[in-house]
XYZ file of N, CA, C and O in Angstrom:
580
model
N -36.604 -0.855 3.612
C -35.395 -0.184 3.242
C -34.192 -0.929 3.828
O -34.238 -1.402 4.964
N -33.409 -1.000 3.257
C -32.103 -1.740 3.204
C -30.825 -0.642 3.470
O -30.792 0.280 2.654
N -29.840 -0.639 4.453
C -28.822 0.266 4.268
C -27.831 0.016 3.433
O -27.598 -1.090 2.947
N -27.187 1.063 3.226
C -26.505 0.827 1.708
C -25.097 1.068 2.321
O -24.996 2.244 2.669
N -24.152 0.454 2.528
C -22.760 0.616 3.239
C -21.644 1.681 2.319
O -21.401 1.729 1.113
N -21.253 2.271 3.187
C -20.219 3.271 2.386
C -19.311 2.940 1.585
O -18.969 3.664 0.650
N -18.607 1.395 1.928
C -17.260 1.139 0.950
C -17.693 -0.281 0.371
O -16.990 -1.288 0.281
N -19.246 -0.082 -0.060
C -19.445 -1.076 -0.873
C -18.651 -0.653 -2.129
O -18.284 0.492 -2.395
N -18.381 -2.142 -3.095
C -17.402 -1.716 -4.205
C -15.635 -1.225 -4.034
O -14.788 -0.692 -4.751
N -15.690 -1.587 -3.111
C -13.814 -0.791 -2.517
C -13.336 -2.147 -2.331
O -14.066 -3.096 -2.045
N -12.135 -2.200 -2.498
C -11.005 -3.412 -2.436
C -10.113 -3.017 -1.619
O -9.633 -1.895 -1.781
N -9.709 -3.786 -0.621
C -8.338 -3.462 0.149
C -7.670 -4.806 0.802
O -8.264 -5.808 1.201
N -6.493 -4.583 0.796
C -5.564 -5.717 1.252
C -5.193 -4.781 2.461
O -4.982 -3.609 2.773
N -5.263 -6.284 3.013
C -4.900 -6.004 5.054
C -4.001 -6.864 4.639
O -4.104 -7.785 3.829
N -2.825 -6.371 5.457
C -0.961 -7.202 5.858
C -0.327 -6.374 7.350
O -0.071 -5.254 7.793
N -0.296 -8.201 7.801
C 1.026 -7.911 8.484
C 2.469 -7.209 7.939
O 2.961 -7.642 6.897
N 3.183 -6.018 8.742
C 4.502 -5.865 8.573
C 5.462 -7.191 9.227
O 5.623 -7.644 10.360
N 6.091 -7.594 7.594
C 7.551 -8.516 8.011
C 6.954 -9.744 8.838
O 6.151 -10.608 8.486
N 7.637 -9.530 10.108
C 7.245 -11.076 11.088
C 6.668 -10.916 12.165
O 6.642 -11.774 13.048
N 5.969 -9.462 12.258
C 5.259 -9.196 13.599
C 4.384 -10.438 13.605
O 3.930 -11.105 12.675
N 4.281 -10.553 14.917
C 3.257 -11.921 15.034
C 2.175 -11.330 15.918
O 1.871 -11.964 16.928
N 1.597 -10.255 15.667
C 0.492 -9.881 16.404
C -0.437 -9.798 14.974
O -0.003 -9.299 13.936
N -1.706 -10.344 15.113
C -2.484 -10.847 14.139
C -4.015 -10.270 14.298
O -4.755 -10.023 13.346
N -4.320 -10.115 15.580
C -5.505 -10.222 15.890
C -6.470 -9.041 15.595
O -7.651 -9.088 15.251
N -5.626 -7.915 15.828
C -6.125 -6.590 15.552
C -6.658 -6.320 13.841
O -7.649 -5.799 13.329
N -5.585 -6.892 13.397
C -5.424 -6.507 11.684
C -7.055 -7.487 11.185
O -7.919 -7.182 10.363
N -6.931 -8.750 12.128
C -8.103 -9.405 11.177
C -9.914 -8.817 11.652
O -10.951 -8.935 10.999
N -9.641 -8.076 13.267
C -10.430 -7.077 13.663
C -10.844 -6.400 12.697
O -12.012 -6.334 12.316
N -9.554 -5.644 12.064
C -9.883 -4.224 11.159
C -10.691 -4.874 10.070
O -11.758 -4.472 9.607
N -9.948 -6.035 9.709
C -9.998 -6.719 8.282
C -11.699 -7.020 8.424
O -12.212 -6.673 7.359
N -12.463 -7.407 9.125
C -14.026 -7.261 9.347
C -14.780 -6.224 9.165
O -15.753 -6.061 8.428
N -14.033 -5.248 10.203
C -14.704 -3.942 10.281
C -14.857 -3.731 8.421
O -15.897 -3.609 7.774
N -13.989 -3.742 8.117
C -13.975 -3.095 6.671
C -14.951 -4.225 6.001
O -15.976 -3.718 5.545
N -14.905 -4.958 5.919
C -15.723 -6.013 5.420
C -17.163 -5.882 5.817
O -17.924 -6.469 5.047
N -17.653 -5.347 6.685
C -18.670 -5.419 7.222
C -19.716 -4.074 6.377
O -20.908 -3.918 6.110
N -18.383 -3.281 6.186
C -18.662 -2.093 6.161
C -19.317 -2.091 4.566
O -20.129 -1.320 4.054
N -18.660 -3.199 4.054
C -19.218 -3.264 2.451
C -17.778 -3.522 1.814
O -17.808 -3.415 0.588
N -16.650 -3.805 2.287
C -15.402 -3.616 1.155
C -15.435 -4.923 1.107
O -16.154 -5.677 1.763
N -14.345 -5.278 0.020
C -13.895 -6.874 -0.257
C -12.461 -6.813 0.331
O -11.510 -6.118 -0.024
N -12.538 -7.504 1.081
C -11.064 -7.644 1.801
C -10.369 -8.779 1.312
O -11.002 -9.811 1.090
N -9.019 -8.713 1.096
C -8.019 -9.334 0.774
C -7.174 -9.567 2.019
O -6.783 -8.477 2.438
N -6.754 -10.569 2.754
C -6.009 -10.438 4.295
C -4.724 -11.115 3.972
O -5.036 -12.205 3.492
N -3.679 -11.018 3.997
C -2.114 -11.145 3.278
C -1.689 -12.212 5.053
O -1.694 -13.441 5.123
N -1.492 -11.601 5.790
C -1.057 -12.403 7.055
C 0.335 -11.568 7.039
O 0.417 -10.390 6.693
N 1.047 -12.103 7.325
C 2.855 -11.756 6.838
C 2.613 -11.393 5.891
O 1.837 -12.034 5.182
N 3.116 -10.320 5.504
C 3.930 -10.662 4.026
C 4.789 -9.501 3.873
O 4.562 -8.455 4.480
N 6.238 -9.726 2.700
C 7.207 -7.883 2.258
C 6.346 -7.302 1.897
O 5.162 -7.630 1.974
N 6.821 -6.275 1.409
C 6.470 -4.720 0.990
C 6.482 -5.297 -0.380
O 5.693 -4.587 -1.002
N 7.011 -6.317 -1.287
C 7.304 -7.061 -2.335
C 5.753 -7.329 -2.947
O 5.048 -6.801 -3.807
N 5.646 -8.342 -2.103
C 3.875 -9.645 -1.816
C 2.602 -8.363 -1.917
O 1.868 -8.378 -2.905
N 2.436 -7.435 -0.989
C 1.725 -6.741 -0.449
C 1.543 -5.837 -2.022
O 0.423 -5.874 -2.532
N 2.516 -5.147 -2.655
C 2.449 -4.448 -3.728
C 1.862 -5.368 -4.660
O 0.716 -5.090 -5.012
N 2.480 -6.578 -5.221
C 2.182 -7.483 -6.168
C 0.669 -7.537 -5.730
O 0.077 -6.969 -6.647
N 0.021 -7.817 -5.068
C -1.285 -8.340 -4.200
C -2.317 -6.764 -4.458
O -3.417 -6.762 -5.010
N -1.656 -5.617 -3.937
C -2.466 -4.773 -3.903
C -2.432 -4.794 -5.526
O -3.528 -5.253 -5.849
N -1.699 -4.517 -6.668
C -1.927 -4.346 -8.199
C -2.907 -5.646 -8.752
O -3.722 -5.642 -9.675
N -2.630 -6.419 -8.111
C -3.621 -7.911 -9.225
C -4.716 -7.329 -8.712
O -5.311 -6.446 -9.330
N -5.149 -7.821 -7.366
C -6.677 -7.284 -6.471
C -7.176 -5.805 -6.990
O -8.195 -5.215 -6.629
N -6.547 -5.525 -7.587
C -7.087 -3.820 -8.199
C -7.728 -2.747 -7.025
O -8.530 -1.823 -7.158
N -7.027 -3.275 -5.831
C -7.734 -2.482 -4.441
C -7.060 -0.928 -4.288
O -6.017 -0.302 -4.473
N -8.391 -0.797 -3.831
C -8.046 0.679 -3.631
C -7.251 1.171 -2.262
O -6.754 2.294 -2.340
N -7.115 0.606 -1.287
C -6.400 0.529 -0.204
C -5.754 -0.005 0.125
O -6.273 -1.099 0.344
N -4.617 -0.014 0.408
C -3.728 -1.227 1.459
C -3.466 -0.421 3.079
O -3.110 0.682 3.494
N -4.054 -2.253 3.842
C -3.689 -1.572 5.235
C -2.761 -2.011 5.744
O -2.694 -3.201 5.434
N -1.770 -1.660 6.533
C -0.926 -2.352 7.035
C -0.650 -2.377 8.826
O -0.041 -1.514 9.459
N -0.977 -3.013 9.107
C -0.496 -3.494 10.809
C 0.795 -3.682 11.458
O 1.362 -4.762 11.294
N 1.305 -2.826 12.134
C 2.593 -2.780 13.051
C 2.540 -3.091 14.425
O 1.628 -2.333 14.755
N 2.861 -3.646 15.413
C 3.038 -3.747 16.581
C 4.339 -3.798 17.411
O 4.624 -3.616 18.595
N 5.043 -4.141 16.225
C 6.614 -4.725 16.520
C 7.579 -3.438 16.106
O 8.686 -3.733 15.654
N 7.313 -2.334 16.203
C 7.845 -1.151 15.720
C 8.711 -1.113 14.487
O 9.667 -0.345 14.375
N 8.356 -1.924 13.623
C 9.176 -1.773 12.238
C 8.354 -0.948 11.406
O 8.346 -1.421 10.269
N 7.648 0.105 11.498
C 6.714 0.546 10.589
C 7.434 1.484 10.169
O 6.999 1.880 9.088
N 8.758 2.298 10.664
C 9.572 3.293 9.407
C 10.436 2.057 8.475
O 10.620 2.050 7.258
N 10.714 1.426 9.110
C 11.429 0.663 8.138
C 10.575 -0.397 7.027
O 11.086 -0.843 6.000
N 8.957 -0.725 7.558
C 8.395 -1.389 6.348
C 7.708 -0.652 5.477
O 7.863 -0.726 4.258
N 6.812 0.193 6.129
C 6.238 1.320 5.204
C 6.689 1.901 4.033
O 6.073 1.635 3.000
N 7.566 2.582 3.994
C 8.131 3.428 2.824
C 8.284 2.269 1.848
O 7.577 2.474 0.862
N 8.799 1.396 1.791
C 8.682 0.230 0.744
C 7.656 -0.062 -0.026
O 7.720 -0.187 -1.249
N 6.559 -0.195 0.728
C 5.294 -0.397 0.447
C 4.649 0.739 -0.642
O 4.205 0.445 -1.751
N 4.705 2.177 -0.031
C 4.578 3.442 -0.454
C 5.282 3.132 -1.787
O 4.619 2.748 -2.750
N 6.814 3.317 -1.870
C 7.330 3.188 -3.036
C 7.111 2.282 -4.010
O 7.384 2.666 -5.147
N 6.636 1.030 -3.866
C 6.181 0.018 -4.543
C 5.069 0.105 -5.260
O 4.761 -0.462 -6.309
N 4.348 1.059 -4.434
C 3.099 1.000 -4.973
C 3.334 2.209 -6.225
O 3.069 2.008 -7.410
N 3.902 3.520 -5.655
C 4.394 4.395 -6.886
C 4.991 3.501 -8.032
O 4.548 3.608 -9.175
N 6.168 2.468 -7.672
C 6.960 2.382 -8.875
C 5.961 0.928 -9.948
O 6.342 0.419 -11.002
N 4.730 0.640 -9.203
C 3.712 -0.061 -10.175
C 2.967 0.488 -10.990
O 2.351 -0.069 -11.899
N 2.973 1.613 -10.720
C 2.382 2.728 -11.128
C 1.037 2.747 -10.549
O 0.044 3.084 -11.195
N 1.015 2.326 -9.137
C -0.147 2.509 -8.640
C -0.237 2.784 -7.350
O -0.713 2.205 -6.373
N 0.653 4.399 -7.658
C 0.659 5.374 -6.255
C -0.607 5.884 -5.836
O -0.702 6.574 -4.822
N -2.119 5.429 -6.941
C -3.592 5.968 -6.253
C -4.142 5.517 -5.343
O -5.224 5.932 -4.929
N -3.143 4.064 -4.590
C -3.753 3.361 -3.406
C -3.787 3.977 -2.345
O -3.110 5.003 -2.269
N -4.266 3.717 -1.655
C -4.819 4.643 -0.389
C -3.478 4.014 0.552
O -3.755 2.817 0.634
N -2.282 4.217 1.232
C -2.135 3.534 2.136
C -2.099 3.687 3.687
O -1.265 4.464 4.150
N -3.046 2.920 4.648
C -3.187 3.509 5.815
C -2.406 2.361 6.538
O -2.307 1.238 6.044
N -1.756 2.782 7.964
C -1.325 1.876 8.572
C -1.989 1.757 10.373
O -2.289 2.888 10.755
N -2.200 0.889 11.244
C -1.872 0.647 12.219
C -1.157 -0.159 12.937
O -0.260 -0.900 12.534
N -1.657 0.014 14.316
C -0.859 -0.622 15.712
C 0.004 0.373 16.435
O -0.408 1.531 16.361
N 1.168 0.171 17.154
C 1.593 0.915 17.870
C 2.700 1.430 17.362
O 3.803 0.889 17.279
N 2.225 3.003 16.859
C 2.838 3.837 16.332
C 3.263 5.097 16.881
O 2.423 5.995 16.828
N 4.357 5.361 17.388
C 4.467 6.804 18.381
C 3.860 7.773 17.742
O 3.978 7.716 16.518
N 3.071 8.902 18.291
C 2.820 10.071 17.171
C 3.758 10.602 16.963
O 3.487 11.598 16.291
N 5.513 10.475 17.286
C 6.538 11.205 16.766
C 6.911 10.813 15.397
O 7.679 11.452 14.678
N 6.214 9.539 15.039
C 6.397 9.233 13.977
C 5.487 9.275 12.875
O 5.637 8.831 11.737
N 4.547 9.860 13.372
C 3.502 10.306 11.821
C 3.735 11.026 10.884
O 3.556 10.624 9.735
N 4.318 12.611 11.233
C 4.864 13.158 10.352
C 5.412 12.356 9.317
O 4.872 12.243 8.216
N 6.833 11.606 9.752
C 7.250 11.252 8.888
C 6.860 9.837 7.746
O 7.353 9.408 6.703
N 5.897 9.519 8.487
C 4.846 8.463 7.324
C 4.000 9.144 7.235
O 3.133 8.422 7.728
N 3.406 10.218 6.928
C 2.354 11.249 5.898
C 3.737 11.591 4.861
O 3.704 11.390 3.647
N 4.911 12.130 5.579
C 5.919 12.457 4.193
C 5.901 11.754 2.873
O 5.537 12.090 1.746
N 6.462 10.564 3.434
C 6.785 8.882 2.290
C 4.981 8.332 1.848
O 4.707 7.501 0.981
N 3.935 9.113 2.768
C 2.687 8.690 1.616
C 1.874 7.990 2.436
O 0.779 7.687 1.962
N 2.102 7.674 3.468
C 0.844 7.127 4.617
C -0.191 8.014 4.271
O 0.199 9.159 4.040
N -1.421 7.810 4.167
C -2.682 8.483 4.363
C -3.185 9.207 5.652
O -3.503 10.348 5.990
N -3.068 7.600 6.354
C -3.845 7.627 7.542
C -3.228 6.661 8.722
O -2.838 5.505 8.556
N -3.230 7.450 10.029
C -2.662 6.423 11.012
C -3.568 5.956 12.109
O -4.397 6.741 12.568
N -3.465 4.719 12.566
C -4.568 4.457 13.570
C -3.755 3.689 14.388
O -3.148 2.665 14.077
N -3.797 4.416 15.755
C -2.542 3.776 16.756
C -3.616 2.674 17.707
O -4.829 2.542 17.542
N -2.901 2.094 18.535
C -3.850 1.482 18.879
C -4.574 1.824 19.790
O -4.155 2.565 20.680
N -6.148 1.231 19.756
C -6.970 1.878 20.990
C -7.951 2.560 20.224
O -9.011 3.010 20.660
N -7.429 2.622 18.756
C -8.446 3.546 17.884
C -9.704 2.786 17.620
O -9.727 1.565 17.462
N -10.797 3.603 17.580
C -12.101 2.943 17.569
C -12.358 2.387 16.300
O -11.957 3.163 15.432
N -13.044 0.990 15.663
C -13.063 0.569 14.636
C -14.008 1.625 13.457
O -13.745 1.696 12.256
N -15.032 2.310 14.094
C -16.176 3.144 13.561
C -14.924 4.751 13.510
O -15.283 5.821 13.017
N -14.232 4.639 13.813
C -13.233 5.626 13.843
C -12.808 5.259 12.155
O -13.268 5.901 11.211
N -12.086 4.393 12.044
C -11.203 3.616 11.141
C -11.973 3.501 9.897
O -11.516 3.949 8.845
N -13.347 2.807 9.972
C -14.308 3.180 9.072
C -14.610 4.236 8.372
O -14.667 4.149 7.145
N -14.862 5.448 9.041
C -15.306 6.342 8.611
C -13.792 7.142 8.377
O -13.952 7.419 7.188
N -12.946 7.487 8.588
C -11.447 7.931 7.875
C -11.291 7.165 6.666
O -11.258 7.804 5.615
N -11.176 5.764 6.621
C -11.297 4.811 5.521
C -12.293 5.369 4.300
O -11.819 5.718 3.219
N -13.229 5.399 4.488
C -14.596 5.702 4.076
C -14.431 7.357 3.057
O -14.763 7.604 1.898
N -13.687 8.345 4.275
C -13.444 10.083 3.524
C -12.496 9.604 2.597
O -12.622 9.799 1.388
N -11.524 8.970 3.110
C -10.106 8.795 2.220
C -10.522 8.622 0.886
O -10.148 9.158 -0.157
N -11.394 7.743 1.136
C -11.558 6.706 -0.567
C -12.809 7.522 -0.908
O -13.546 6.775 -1.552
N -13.361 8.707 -0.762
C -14.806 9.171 -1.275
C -16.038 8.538 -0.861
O -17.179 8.766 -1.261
N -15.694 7.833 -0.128
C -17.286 6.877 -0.329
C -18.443 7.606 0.252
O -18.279 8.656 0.874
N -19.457 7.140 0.085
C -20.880 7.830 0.438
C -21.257 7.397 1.882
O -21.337 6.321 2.473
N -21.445 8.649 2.180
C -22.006 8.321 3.548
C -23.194 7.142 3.258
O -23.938 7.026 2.284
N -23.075 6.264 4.559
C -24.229 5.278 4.606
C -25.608 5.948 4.200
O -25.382 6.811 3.352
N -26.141 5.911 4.320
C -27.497 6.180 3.785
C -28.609 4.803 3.659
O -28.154 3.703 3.976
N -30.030 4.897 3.203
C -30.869 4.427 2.790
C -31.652 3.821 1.447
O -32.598 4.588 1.264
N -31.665 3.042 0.685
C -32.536 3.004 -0.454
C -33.666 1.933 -0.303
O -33.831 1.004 0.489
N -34.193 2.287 -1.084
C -35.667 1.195 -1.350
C -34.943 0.410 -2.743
O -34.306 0.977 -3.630
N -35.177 -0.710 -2.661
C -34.726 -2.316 -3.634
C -33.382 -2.561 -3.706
O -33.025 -3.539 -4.362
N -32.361 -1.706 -3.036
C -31.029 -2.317 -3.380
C -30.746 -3.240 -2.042
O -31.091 -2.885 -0.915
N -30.030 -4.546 -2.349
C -29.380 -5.235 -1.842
C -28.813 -4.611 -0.238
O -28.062 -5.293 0.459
C-alpha cells in the first residue's frame, strides 16, 4: 500500500511580497506543499500584478504569499483584488511570516483565507491548506502511485 497525499492534483503559487528579501521560509512552505502532493509554482519577488497573471495561467488553486518585512496590508489586498477582477476570486489566498494578530481581522475582510505567523508548524500549514481546498484526508490505497 502506497499513501495517497491530500493535495495531490492542487496547484499553488508561493511569492514573495514586493522586495522582502527573506526567502527561506516561503521555499520551506513551498516543499511542505510539494511534498504533500501539490505542484508548486515558486514566484521569488514578485507584484500583486506577476502573482495574479501567474496564479490565472498555472490554473492554481492557491496562492501563498510570504511577508516578513511588514508590508502585508499594503500587498495583500492587491493580490485579493486581482484575483477577483480575473475573475478568479475561487483562489484560495493564504499568507505568511510575521503578521501581528491585530492584523488578521482585517486580511480575512479583503479575502485572506488563512494566516500562518511565524513559528507555525509546517503539518499545521498542510493540513489548513489541505481543509481550505477540500482535499482528502491522507489515507491508503492498493495500486495507486
Amino acid at each position: 500500500m502506497v499513501s495517497v497525499l491530500p493535495l495531490r492534483h492542487r496547484r499553488a503559487v508561493i511569492a514573495k511580497l514586493g522586495f522582502d528579501a527573506h526567502w527561506r521560509g516561503a521555499i520551506v512552505v513551498a516543499n511542505a506543499l510539494r511534498d504533500a502532493g501539490m505542484e508548486v509554482v515558486y514566484l521569488g519577488h514578485a507584484t500583486a500584478e506577476q502573482i495574479v497573471r501567474t496564479a490565472v495561467q498555472e490554473d492554481a488553486d492557491l496562492v501563498g504569499l510570504s511577508s516578513l518585512s511588514g508590508n502585508h496590508m499594503q500587498e495583500c489586498p492587491p493580490v485579493v483584488a486581482g484575483l477577483r477582477e480575473a475573475g478568479a476570486g475561487d483562489i484560495v489566498v493564504v499568507v505568511g511570516g510575521t503578521i501581528p494578530p491585530v492584523d488578521v481581522p482585517a486580511l480575512d475582510e479583503v479575502g485572506v483565507r488563512a494566516v500562518f505567523p511565524t513559528g507555525s508548524s509546517l503539518a499545521g500549514i498542510v493540513t489548513r491548506v489541505a481543509e481550505l481546498l477540500g482535499a482528502d484526508e491522507p489515507s491508503t490505497a492498493e495500486g495507486k502511485p
